[in-house]
């Protein structure tokens, strides 16, 4: 594998094109719905996510293959992705120095390699996660792991497909395999007050954030820690979401012995008794949570009066993220990247953001016609700008069904960079 194409994976989740719209979805795209973990507290174990259709595991298996979930996640039940198409494996090889490339290039890549070094495995999802939560999360992804830069991308699926995927991922629960009954009252006799004390004594806050819970230990800094500790912290979910994601019985079993549920997990087995595990679980699922502060997208900045050139926009925006997946064949994996030739369930859009001429050529719409990324939508924003603004809105919890935010699944481009792109377009796109 060549060194240059590997650089294209630095933002491989940004796989949809600026031309992606609701026409891509296999069903209507839902609006972002409020979650129980956002509503503040309560002292009862939650019923967080509304019951959903059972779904078809066989269809879900086909969708997992079609959406190429194995390019990022292990534990999908699919054969591993080819090494030159496995986004996370490539990044791990670069970080570990295993990738064959000139030393100068490896040094430059590692200085900027923050995306997709760690991604949660989907192994044993049915033993850990509520099926209805998986479905809701697929339809409305949000930030579960605050120490990861990437988040789950908003895929081109509808409610029925999300139900099918959730049914597939939870098809093989341990209690069903072994004929065991789940406890009807797993937290019976547990003390949330003792659980809070144990949460601190056992060092849970070393890795986990617990936003909204007053007075808990903050997560430790990642820099300088051993590889295993860094991965554990990066992958540790915000425990605010635990009451939505997990049944109390599953949470108790997980706290007591994570590796027995999911071999290879970076979550350590902390010595404790079954009673202590129940107490910690009781604290996690009943702790009073303050409401989340309303999220808002950054203010849109006015057009710049100074001259903006393509060279500046390319250096500060396109080259940083966009061209990793919207590129020419010689740059991205030999095929132009998933934002050009398709991937992750998205149609080929033929969008090449690596050159001035490629950007001017635009993208391919659903009818196979070439369209300009500079054409203006109903709100007057050029299509390229609208996609960048849509990602900011998604991060604020306001997904727009008509426009898929870019970069897909990665942090939004900042307001200054969007201002730069919009100013360049308004000035006639000078080179």
PDB file of C-alpha atoms in Angstrom, residues 93-364:
ATOM      1  CA  UNK A  93      -0.449   1.369  12.157  1.00  0.00           C
ATOM      2  CA  UNK A  94       0.674   4.953  11.587  1.00  0.00           C
ATOM      3  CA  UNK A  95       0.621   5.723  15.331  1.00  0.00           C
ATOM      4  CA  UNK A  96       2.558   2.551  16.145  1.00  0.00           C
ATOM      5  CA  UNK A  97       5.150   3.125  13.429  1.00  0.00           C
ATOM      6  CA  UNK A  98       4.183  -0.060  11.590  1.00  0.00           C
ATOM      7  CA  UNK A  99       3.212   1.686   8.387  1.00  0.00           C
ATOM      8  CA  UNK A 100       5.820   1.727   5.653  1.00  0.00           C
ATOM      9  CA  UNK A 101       6.421   5.370   4.771  1.00  0.00           C
ATOM     10  CA  UNK A 102       9.286   7.884   4.848  1.00  0.00           C
ATOM     11  CA  UNK A 103      10.206   8.997   8.360  1.00  0.00           C
ATOM     12  CA  UNK A 104       9.377  12.639   7.606  1.00  0.00           C
ATOM     13  CA  UNK A 105       5.890  11.707   6.421  1.00  0.00           C
ATOM     14  CA  UNK A 106       5.279   9.494   9.470  1.00  0.00           C
ATOM     15  CA  UNK A 107       6.334  12.313  11.777  1.00  0.00           C
ATOM     16  CA  UNK A 108       4.025  14.777  10.031  1.00  0.00           C
ATOM     17  CA  UNK A 109       1.074  12.385  10.096  1.00  0.00           C
ATOM     18  CA  UNK A 110       1.521  11.515  13.775  1.00  0.00           C
ATOM     19  CA  UNK A 111       1.554  15.180  14.729  1.00  0.00           C
ATOM     20  CA  UNK A 112      -1.965  15.503  13.348  1.00  0.00           C
ATOM     21  CA  UNK A 113      -3.304  11.998  13.902  1.00  0.00           C
ATOM     22  CA  UNK A 114      -6.128  12.493  16.399  1.00  0.00           C
ATOM     23  CA  UNK A 115      -9.045  10.981  14.466  1.00  0.00           C
ATOM     24  CA  UNK A 116     -10.131   7.345  14.552  1.00  0.00           C
ATOM     25  CA  UNK A 117      -7.315   5.853  16.559  1.00  0.00           C
ATOM     26  CA  UNK A 118      -9.867   4.244  18.872  1.00  0.00           C
ATOM     27  CA  UNK A 119     -13.364   3.083  17.927  1.00  0.00           C
ATOM     28  CA  UNK A 120     -15.649   0.913  20.067  1.00  0.00           C
ATOM     29  CA  UNK A 121     -16.068  -2.714  19.068  1.00  0.00           C
ATOM     30  CA  UNK A 122     -19.633  -3.899  18.442  1.00  0.00           C
ATOM     31  CA  UNK A 123     -18.902  -7.322  19.913  1.00  0.00           C
ATOM     32  CA  UNK A 124     -21.455  -8.509  22.485  1.00  0.00           C
ATOM     33  CA  UNK A 125     -23.651  -5.485  21.820  1.00  0.00           C
ATOM     34  CA  UNK A 126     -26.709  -7.530  22.755  1.00  0.00           C
ATOM     35  CA  UNK A 127     -25.248  -8.284  26.186  1.00  0.00           C
ATOM     36  CA  UNK A 128     -24.625  -4.624  26.901  1.00  0.00           C
ATOM     37  CA  UNK A 129     -26.972  -2.311  25.033  1.00  0.00           C
ATOM     38  CA  UNK A 130     -30.728  -1.898  24.784  1.00  0.00           C
ATOM     39  CA  UNK A 131     -31.971  -2.723  21.311  1.00  0.00           C
ATOM     40  CA  UNK A 132     -34.252   0.309  21.264  1.00  0.00           C
ATOM     41  CA  UNK A 133     -31.373   2.570  22.283  1.00  0.00           C
ATOM     42  CA  UNK A 134     -29.238   1.304  19.387  1.00  0.00           C
ATOM     43  CA  UNK A 135     -32.095   2.027  16.997  1.00  0.00           C
ATOM     44  CA  UNK A 136     -32.598   5.551  18.346  1.00  0.00           C
ATOM     45  CA  UNK A 137     -28.862   6.248  18.303  1.00  0.00           C
ATOM     46  CA  UNK A 138     -28.511   5.179  14.674  1.00  0.00           C
ATOM     47  CA  UNK A 139     -31.296   7.550  13.697  1.00  0.00           C
ATOM     48  CA  UNK A 140     -30.017  10.439  15.788  1.00  0.00           C
ATOM     49  CA  UNK A 141     -26.314  10.024  16.630  1.00  0.00           C
ATOM     50  CA  UNK A 142     -24.957  12.121  19.465  1.00  0.00           C
ATOM     51  CA  UNK A 143     -21.724  12.393  21.404  1.00  0.00           C
ATOM     52  CA  UNK A 144     -21.567   9.452  23.824  1.00  0.00           C
ATOM     53  CA  UNK A 145     -17.790   9.397  24.311  1.00  0.00           C
ATOM     54  CA  UNK A 146     -16.573  12.939  25.034  1.00  0.00           C
ATOM     55  CA  UNK A 147     -12.881  12.044  24.704  1.00  0.00           C
ATOM     56  CA  UNK A 148     -13.250  10.773  21.115  1.00  0.00           C
ATOM     57  CA  UNK A 149     -12.989  13.338  18.337  1.00  0.00           C
ATOM     58  CA  UNK A 150     -15.172  11.364  15.940  1.00  0.00           C
ATOM     59  CA  UNK A 151     -18.802  10.494  16.561  1.00  0.00           C
ATOM     60  CA  UNK A 152     -21.138   8.051  14.872  1.00  0.00           C
ATOM     61  CA  UNK A 153     -21.987   9.519  11.452  1.00  0.00           C
ATOM     62  CA  UNK A 154     -25.579  10.225  10.431  1.00  0.00           C
ATOM     63  CA  UNK A 155     -26.090   7.408   7.949  1.00  0.00           C
ATOM     64  CA  UNK A 156     -28.538   7.290   5.065  1.00  0.00           C
ATOM     65  CA  UNK A 157     -31.047   5.022   6.803  1.00  0.00           C
ATOM     66  CA  UNK A 158     -34.614   5.308   7.999  1.00  0.00           C
ATOM     67  CA  UNK A 159     -36.486   3.885  11.007  1.00  0.00           C
ATOM     68  CA  UNK A 160     -37.104   0.437   9.512  1.00  0.00           C
ATOM     69  CA  UNK A 161     -33.449  -0.045   8.608  1.00  0.00           C
ATOM     70  CA  UNK A 162     -32.323   1.149  12.052  1.00  0.00           C
ATOM     71  CA  UNK A 163     -34.637  -1.425  13.645  1.00  0.00           C
ATOM     72  CA  UNK A 164     -33.165  -4.159  11.448  1.00  0.00           C
ATOM     73  CA  UNK A 165     -29.569  -3.226  12.333  1.00  0.00           C
ATOM     74  CA  UNK A 166     -30.402  -3.077  16.040  1.00  0.00           C
ATOM     75  CA  UNK A 167     -32.074  -6.493  15.820  1.00  0.00           C
ATOM     76  CA  UNK A 168     -28.968  -7.932  14.156  1.00  0.00           C
ATOM     77  CA  UNK A 169     -26.526  -6.455  16.665  1.00  0.00           C
ATOM     78  CA  UNK A 170     -28.555  -7.727  19.638  1.00  0.00           C
ATOM     79  CA  UNK A 171     -29.486 -11.092  18.135  1.00  0.00           C
ATOM     80  CA  UNK A 172     -27.282 -13.211  20.380  1.00  0.00           C
ATOM     81  CA  UNK A 173     -27.764 -12.258  24.020  1.00  0.00           C
ATOM     82  CA  UNK A 174     -25.919 -14.359  26.581  1.00  0.00           C
ATOM     83  CA  UNK A 175     -29.071 -15.205  28.560  1.00  0.00           C
ATOM     84  CA  UNK A 176     -30.767 -16.487  25.409  1.00  0.00           C
ATOM     85  CA  UNK A 177     -27.712 -18.562  24.477  1.00  0.00           C
ATOM     86  CA  UNK A 178     -27.394 -20.120  27.897  1.00  0.00           C
ATOM     87  CA  UNK A 179     -31.067 -20.403  28.779  1.00  0.00           C
ATOM     88  CA  UNK A 180     -30.723 -18.157  31.812  1.00  0.00           C
ATOM     89  CA  UNK A 181     -33.377 -15.860  33.178  1.00  0.00           C
ATOM     90  CA  UNK A 182     -32.461 -12.247  33.787  1.00  0.00           C
ATOM     91  CA  UNK A 183     -33.054 -11.016  37.334  1.00  0.00           C
ATOM     92  CA  UNK A 184     -36.377  -9.218  37.658  1.00  0.00           C
ATOM     93  CA  UNK A 185     -35.081  -6.796  40.310  1.00  0.00           C
ATOM     94  CA  UNK A 186     -31.307  -6.525  39.775  1.00  0.00           C
ATOM     95  CA  UNK A 187     -30.924  -3.485  42.052  1.00  0.00           C
ATOM     96  CA  UNK A 188     -33.006  -4.845  44.907  1.00  0.00           C
ATOM     97  CA  UNK A 189     -31.350  -3.931  48.191  1.00  0.00           C
ATOM     98  CA  UNK A 190     -28.785  -1.723  46.463  1.00  0.00           C
ATOM     99  CA  UNK A 191     -27.804   1.647  47.927  1.00  0.00           C
ATOM    100  CA  UNK A 192     -27.150   4.545  45.578  1.00  0.00           C
ATOM    101  CA  UNK A 193     -25.508   6.426  48.467  1.00  0.00           C
ATOM    102  CA  UNK A 194     -23.003   3.609  48.975  1.00  0.00           C
ATOM    103  CA  UNK A 195     -22.634   3.437  45.209  1.00  0.00           C
ATOM    104  CA  UNK A 196     -21.564   7.056  45.055  1.00  0.00           C
ATOM    105  CA  UNK A 197     -18.884   6.416  47.681  1.00  0.00           C
ATOM    106  CA  UNK A 198     -17.695   3.338  45.796  1.00  0.00           C
ATOM    107  CA  UNK A 199     -17.673   5.277  42.507  1.00  0.00           C
ATOM    108  CA  UNK A 200     -15.044   7.581  44.005  1.00  0.00           C
ATOM    109  CA  UNK A 201     -13.166   4.899  45.931  1.00  0.00           C
ATOM    110  CA  UNK A 202     -12.853   2.609  42.918  1.00  0.00           C
ATOM    111  CA  UNK A 203     -11.650   5.460  40.689  1.00  0.00           C
ATOM    112  CA  UNK A 204     -14.455   5.313  38.101  1.00  0.00           C
ATOM    113  CA  UNK A 205     -13.897   8.997  37.364  1.00  0.00           C
ATOM    114  CA  UNK A 206     -10.392   8.230  36.131  1.00  0.00           C
ATOM    115  CA  UNK A 207     -11.905   7.329  32.771  1.00  0.00           C
ATOM    116  CA  UNK A 208     -15.602   8.176  32.815  1.00  0.00           C
ATOM    117  CA  UNK A 209     -17.247  11.542  32.625  1.00  0.00           C
ATOM    118  CA  UNK A 210     -20.600  11.729  34.405  1.00  0.00           C
ATOM    119  CA  UNK A 211     -21.982  15.005  33.139  1.00  0.00           C
ATOM    120  CA  UNK A 212     -24.832  16.458  35.120  1.00  0.00           C
ATOM    121  CA  UNK A 213     -23.971  14.558  38.294  1.00  0.00           C
ATOM    122  CA  UNK A 214     -22.766  17.071  40.851  1.00  0.00           C
ATOM    123  CA  UNK A 215     -19.442  16.645  42.611  1.00  0.00           C
ATOM    124  CA  UNK A 216     -18.082  13.539  40.879  1.00  0.00           C
ATOM    125  CA  UNK A 217     -14.403  13.217  40.001  1.00  0.00           C
ATOM    126  CA  UNK A 218     -13.505  14.599  36.577  1.00  0.00           C
ATOM    127  CA  UNK A 219     -11.773  12.411  34.015  1.00  0.00           C
ATOM    128  CA  UNK A 220      -7.998  12.353  34.050  1.00  0.00           C
ATOM    129  CA  UNK A 221      -5.955  13.902  31.229  1.00  0.00           C
ATOM    130  CA  UNK A 222      -5.019  11.494  28.454  1.00  0.00           C
ATOM    131  CA  UNK A 223      -1.658  12.930  27.421  1.00  0.00           C
ATOM    132  CA  UNK A 224       1.345  11.012  28.606  1.00  0.00           C
ATOM    133  CA  UNK A 225      -0.561   7.923  29.723  1.00  0.00           C
ATOM    134  CA  UNK A 226       0.131   4.402  28.593  1.00  0.00           C
ATOM    135  CA  UNK A 227      -1.505   3.223  25.406  1.00  0.00           C
ATOM    136  CA  UNK A 228      -4.024   0.982  27.202  1.00  0.00           C
ATOM    137  CA  UNK A 229      -5.022   3.714  29.627  1.00  0.00           C
ATOM    138  CA  UNK A 230      -5.366   6.245  26.832  1.00  0.00           C
ATOM    139  CA  UNK A 231      -7.634   3.900  24.888  1.00  0.00           C
ATOM    140  CA  UNK A 232      -9.726   3.152  27.974  1.00  0.00           C
ATOM    141  CA  UNK A 233     -10.282   6.844  28.643  1.00  0.00           C
ATOM    142  CA  UNK A 234     -10.961   7.655  24.999  1.00  0.00           C
ATOM    143  CA  UNK A 235     -13.569   4.902  24.709  1.00  0.00           C
ATOM    144  CA  UNK A 236     -15.181   5.436  28.120  1.00  0.00           C
ATOM    145  CA  UNK A 237     -18.787   6.601  27.674  1.00  0.00           C
ATOM    146  CA  UNK A 238     -20.243   9.536  29.543  1.00  0.00           C
ATOM    147  CA  UNK A 239     -22.202   7.769  32.298  1.00  0.00           C
ATOM    148  CA  UNK A 240     -25.035  10.229  31.862  1.00  0.00           C
ATOM    149  CA  UNK A 241     -26.152   7.977  29.008  1.00  0.00           C
ATOM    150  CA  UNK A 242     -25.804   4.660  30.877  1.00  0.00           C
ATOM    151  CA  UNK A 243     -29.417   4.644  32.083  1.00  0.00           C
ATOM    152  CA  UNK A 244     -30.557   5.004  28.478  1.00  0.00           C
ATOM    153  CA  UNK A 245     -28.091   2.547  26.966  1.00  0.00           C
ATOM    154  CA  UNK A 246     -28.172  -0.372  29.402  1.00  0.00           C
ATOM    155  CA  UNK A 247     -30.628  -2.443  31.393  1.00  0.00           C
ATOM    156  CA  UNK A 248     -29.789  -2.386  35.133  1.00  0.00           C
ATOM    157  CA  UNK A 249     -29.029  -6.135  35.139  1.00  0.00           C
ATOM    158  CA  UNK A 250     -26.595  -5.731  32.259  1.00  0.00           C
ATOM    159  CA  UNK A 251     -24.957  -2.750  33.924  1.00  0.00           C
ATOM    160  CA  UNK A 252     -24.376  -4.749  37.129  1.00  0.00           C
ATOM    161  CA  UNK A 253     -22.815  -7.633  35.173  1.00  0.00           C
ATOM    162  CA  UNK A 254     -20.652  -5.220  33.173  1.00  0.00           C
ATOM    163  CA  UNK A 255     -19.339  -3.367  36.223  1.00  0.00           C
ATOM    164  CA  UNK A 256     -18.548  -6.642  37.958  1.00  0.00           C
ATOM    165  CA  UNK A 257     -16.570  -8.276  35.117  1.00  0.00           C
ATOM    166  CA  UNK A 258     -16.396  -6.397  31.783  1.00  0.00           C
ATOM    167  CA  UNK A 259     -14.105  -8.896  30.047  1.00  0.00           C
ATOM    168  CA  UNK A 260     -16.528 -11.735  30.768  1.00  0.00           C
ATOM    169  CA  UNK A 261     -19.082  -9.859  28.667  1.00  0.00           C
ATOM    170  CA  UNK A 262     -16.779  -8.435  26.003  1.00  0.00           C
ATOM    171  CA  UNK A 263     -13.318 -10.048  25.815  1.00  0.00           C
ATOM    172  CA  UNK A 264     -10.602  -7.562  24.969  1.00  0.00           C
ATOM    173  CA  UNK A 265     -12.445  -4.530  26.283  1.00  0.00           C
ATOM    174  CA  UNK A 266     -10.170  -1.764  27.640  1.00  0.00           C
ATOM    175  CA  UNK A 267     -12.576  -1.420  30.591  1.00  0.00           C
ATOM    176  CA  UNK A 268     -10.627  -2.936  33.510  1.00  0.00           C
ATOM    177  CA  UNK A 269     -12.043  -5.384  36.015  1.00  0.00           C
ATOM    178  CA  UNK A 270     -12.005  -3.447  39.263  1.00  0.00           C
ATOM    179  CA  UNK A 271     -12.106  -5.733  42.307  1.00  0.00           C
ATOM    180  CA  UNK A 272     -15.529  -5.582  43.947  1.00  0.00           C
ATOM    181  CA  UNK A 273     -18.275  -7.783  45.317  1.00  0.00           C
ATOM    182  CA  UNK A 274     -21.625  -8.369  43.590  1.00  0.00           C
ATOM    183  CA  UNK A 275     -23.256  -6.167  46.236  1.00  0.00           C
ATOM    184  CA  UNK A 276     -20.815  -3.345  45.477  1.00  0.00           C
ATOM    185  CA  UNK A 277     -21.496  -3.690  41.736  1.00  0.00           C
ATOM    186  CA  UNK A 278     -25.223  -3.320  42.423  1.00  0.00           C
ATOM    187  CA  UNK A 279     -24.590  -0.235  44.555  1.00  0.00           C
ATOM    188  CA  UNK A 280     -22.497   1.425  41.837  1.00  0.00           C
ATOM    189  CA  UNK A 281     -25.114   0.577  39.223  1.00  0.00           C
ATOM    190  CA  UNK A 282     -27.827   2.029  41.453  1.00  0.00           C
ATOM    191  CA  UNK A 283     -25.887   5.287  41.722  1.00  0.00           C
ATOM    192  CA  UNK A 284     -25.271   5.469  37.969  1.00  0.00           C
ATOM    193  CA  UNK A 285     -28.906   4.917  36.983  1.00  0.00           C
ATOM    194  CA  UNK A 286     -30.565   7.024  39.718  1.00  0.00           C
ATOM    195  CA  UNK A 287     -28.155   9.901  40.385  1.00  0.00           C
ATOM    196  CA  UNK A 288     -29.829  13.263  40.046  1.00  0.00           C
ATOM    197  CA  UNK A 289     -28.707  14.940  36.839  1.00  0.00           C
ATOM    198  CA  UNK A 290     -28.841  18.618  36.066  1.00  0.00           C
ATOM    199  CA  UNK A 291     -30.494  19.453  32.723  1.00  0.00           C
ATOM    200  CA  UNK A 292     -28.188  19.904  29.798  1.00  0.00           C
ATOM    201  CA  UNK A 293     -27.583  23.482  28.749  1.00  0.00           C
ATOM    202  CA  UNK A 294     -29.258  24.142  25.396  1.00  0.00           C
ATOM    203  CA  UNK A 295     -26.748  23.669  22.611  1.00  0.00           C
ATOM    204  CA  UNK A 296     -26.382  26.241  19.888  1.00  0.00           C
ATOM    205  CA  UNK A 297     -24.424  26.464  16.668  1.00  0.00           C
ATOM    206  CA  UNK A 298     -21.722  29.141  16.408  1.00  0.00           C
ATOM    207  CA  UNK A 299     -22.774  32.510  15.082  1.00  0.00           C
ATOM    208  CA  UNK A 300     -22.358  32.816  11.328  1.00  0.00           C
ATOM    209  CA  UNK A 301     -19.714  35.408  10.553  1.00  0.00           C
ATOM    210  CA  UNK A 302     -20.068  38.147   7.898  1.00  0.00           C
ATOM    211  CA  UNK A 303     -18.256  37.956   4.595  1.00  0.00           C
ATOM    212  CA  UNK A 304     -14.665  39.128   4.610  1.00  0.00           C
ATOM    213  CA  UNK A 305     -13.818  42.333   2.791  1.00  0.00           C
ATOM    214  CA  UNK A 306     -10.237  41.291   2.079  1.00  0.00           C
ATOM    215  CA  UNK A 307      -9.333  39.133  -0.881  1.00  0.00           C
ATOM    216  CA  UNK A 308      -9.585  35.370  -0.316  1.00  0.00           C
ATOM    217  CA  UNK A 309      -7.886  32.981  -2.725  1.00  0.00           C
ATOM    218  CA  UNK A 310      -8.345  29.306  -3.471  1.00  0.00           C
ATOM    219  CA  UNK A 311      -4.836  28.655  -2.154  1.00  0.00           C
ATOM    220  CA  UNK A 312      -5.832  29.968   1.289  1.00  0.00           C
ATOM    221  CA  UNK A 313      -9.134  28.069   1.372  1.00  0.00           C
ATOM    222  CA  UNK A 314      -7.395  24.889   0.241  1.00  0.00           C
ATOM    223  CA  UNK A 315      -4.716  25.208   2.906  1.00  0.00           C
ATOM    224  CA  UNK A 316      -7.059  26.021   5.786  1.00  0.00           C
ATOM    225  CA  UNK A 317     -10.141  23.959   4.896  1.00  0.00           C
ATOM    226  CA  UNK A 318     -10.084  21.566   1.936  1.00  0.00           C
ATOM    227  CA  UNK A 319      -6.620  20.166   2.626  1.00  0.00           C
ATOM    228  CA  UNK A 320      -7.300  19.724   6.355  1.00  0.00           C
ATOM    229  CA  UNK A 321     -10.319  17.435   6.102  1.00  0.00           C
ATOM    230  CA  UNK A 322     -12.347  17.584   2.897  1.00  0.00           C
ATOM    231  CA  UNK A 323      -9.903  16.219   0.359  1.00  0.00           C
ATOM    232  CA  UNK A 324      -9.212  13.109   2.435  1.00  0.00           C
ATOM    233  CA  UNK A 325     -12.475  11.619   1.185  1.00  0.00           C
ATOM    234  CA  UNK A 326     -13.363  13.892  -1.734  1.00  0.00           C
ATOM    235  CA  UNK A 327     -10.260  13.556  -3.836  1.00  0.00           C
ATOM    236  CA  UNK A 328      -8.613  12.289  -6.971  1.00  0.00           C
ATOM    237  CA  UNK A 329      -7.728   8.627  -7.562  1.00  0.00           C
ATOM    238  CA  UNK A 330      -3.992   9.140  -7.061  1.00  0.00           C
ATOM    239  CA  UNK A 331      -4.576  10.714  -3.656  1.00  0.00           C
ATOM    240  CA  UNK A 332      -7.214   8.639  -1.888  1.00  0.00           C
ATOM    241  CA  UNK A 333      -6.906   4.860  -1.887  1.00  0.00           C
ATOM    242  CA  UNK A 334      -6.523   4.760  -5.634  1.00  0.00           C
ATOM    243  CA  UNK A 335     -10.238   5.372  -6.241  1.00  0.00           C
ATOM    244  CA  UNK A 336     -10.786   8.968  -5.244  1.00  0.00           C
ATOM    245  CA  UNK A 337     -12.088   8.306  -1.746  1.00  0.00           C
ATOM    246  CA  UNK A 338     -15.583   7.354  -0.537  1.00  0.00           C
ATOM    247  CA  UNK A 339     -16.874  10.889  -1.008  1.00  0.00           C
ATOM    248  CA  UNK A 340     -15.993  10.560  -4.679  1.00  0.00           C
ATOM    249  CA  UNK A 341     -16.744   6.949  -5.578  1.00  0.00           C
ATOM    250  CA  UNK A 342     -19.158   6.061  -2.782  1.00  0.00           C
ATOM    251  CA  UNK A 343     -18.934   4.179   0.492  1.00  0.00           C
ATOM    252  CA  UNK A 344     -20.570   3.682   3.886  1.00  0.00           C
ATOM    253  CA  UNK A 345     -23.904   3.298   2.120  1.00  0.00           C
ATOM    254  CA  UNK A 346     -23.640   6.572   0.205  1.00  0.00           C
ATOM    255  CA  UNK A 347     -23.891   6.842  -3.559  1.00  0.00           C
ATOM    256  CA  UNK A 348     -20.906   7.865  -5.690  1.00  0.00           C
ATOM    257  CA  UNK A 349     -20.944  11.653  -6.011  1.00  0.00           C
ATOM    258  CA  UNK A 350     -17.844  12.213  -8.101  1.00  0.00           C
ATOM    259  CA  UNK A 351     -16.852  15.165  -5.938  1.00  0.00           C
ATOM    260  CA  UNK A 352     -13.134  15.956  -6.040  1.00  0.00           C
ATOM    261  CA  UNK A 353     -12.080  18.681  -3.625  1.00  0.00           C
ATOM    262  CA  UNK A 354      -8.345  18.157  -4.200  1.00  0.00           C
ATOM    263  CA  UNK A 355      -8.042  20.589  -7.101  1.00  0.00           C
ATOM    264  CA  UNK A 356      -9.574  23.852  -8.216  1.00  0.00           C
ATOM    265  CA  UNK A 357     -10.854  22.194 -11.393  1.00  0.00           C
ATOM    266  CA  UNK A 358     -12.325  19.296  -9.444  1.00  0.00           C
ATOM    267  CA  UNK A 359     -14.325  21.610  -7.187  1.00  0.00           C
ATOM    268  CA  UNK A 360     -15.570  23.538 -10.200  1.00  0.00           C
ATOM    269  CA  UNK A 361     -16.783  20.256 -11.775  1.00  0.00           C
ATOM    270  CA  UNK A 362     -19.247  19.764  -8.906  1.00  0.00           C
ATOM    271  CA  UNK A 363     -20.972  16.547  -7.902  1.00  0.00           C
ATOM    272  CA  UNK A 364     -23.328  13.969  -9.424  1.00  0.00           C
TER     273      UNK A 364
END
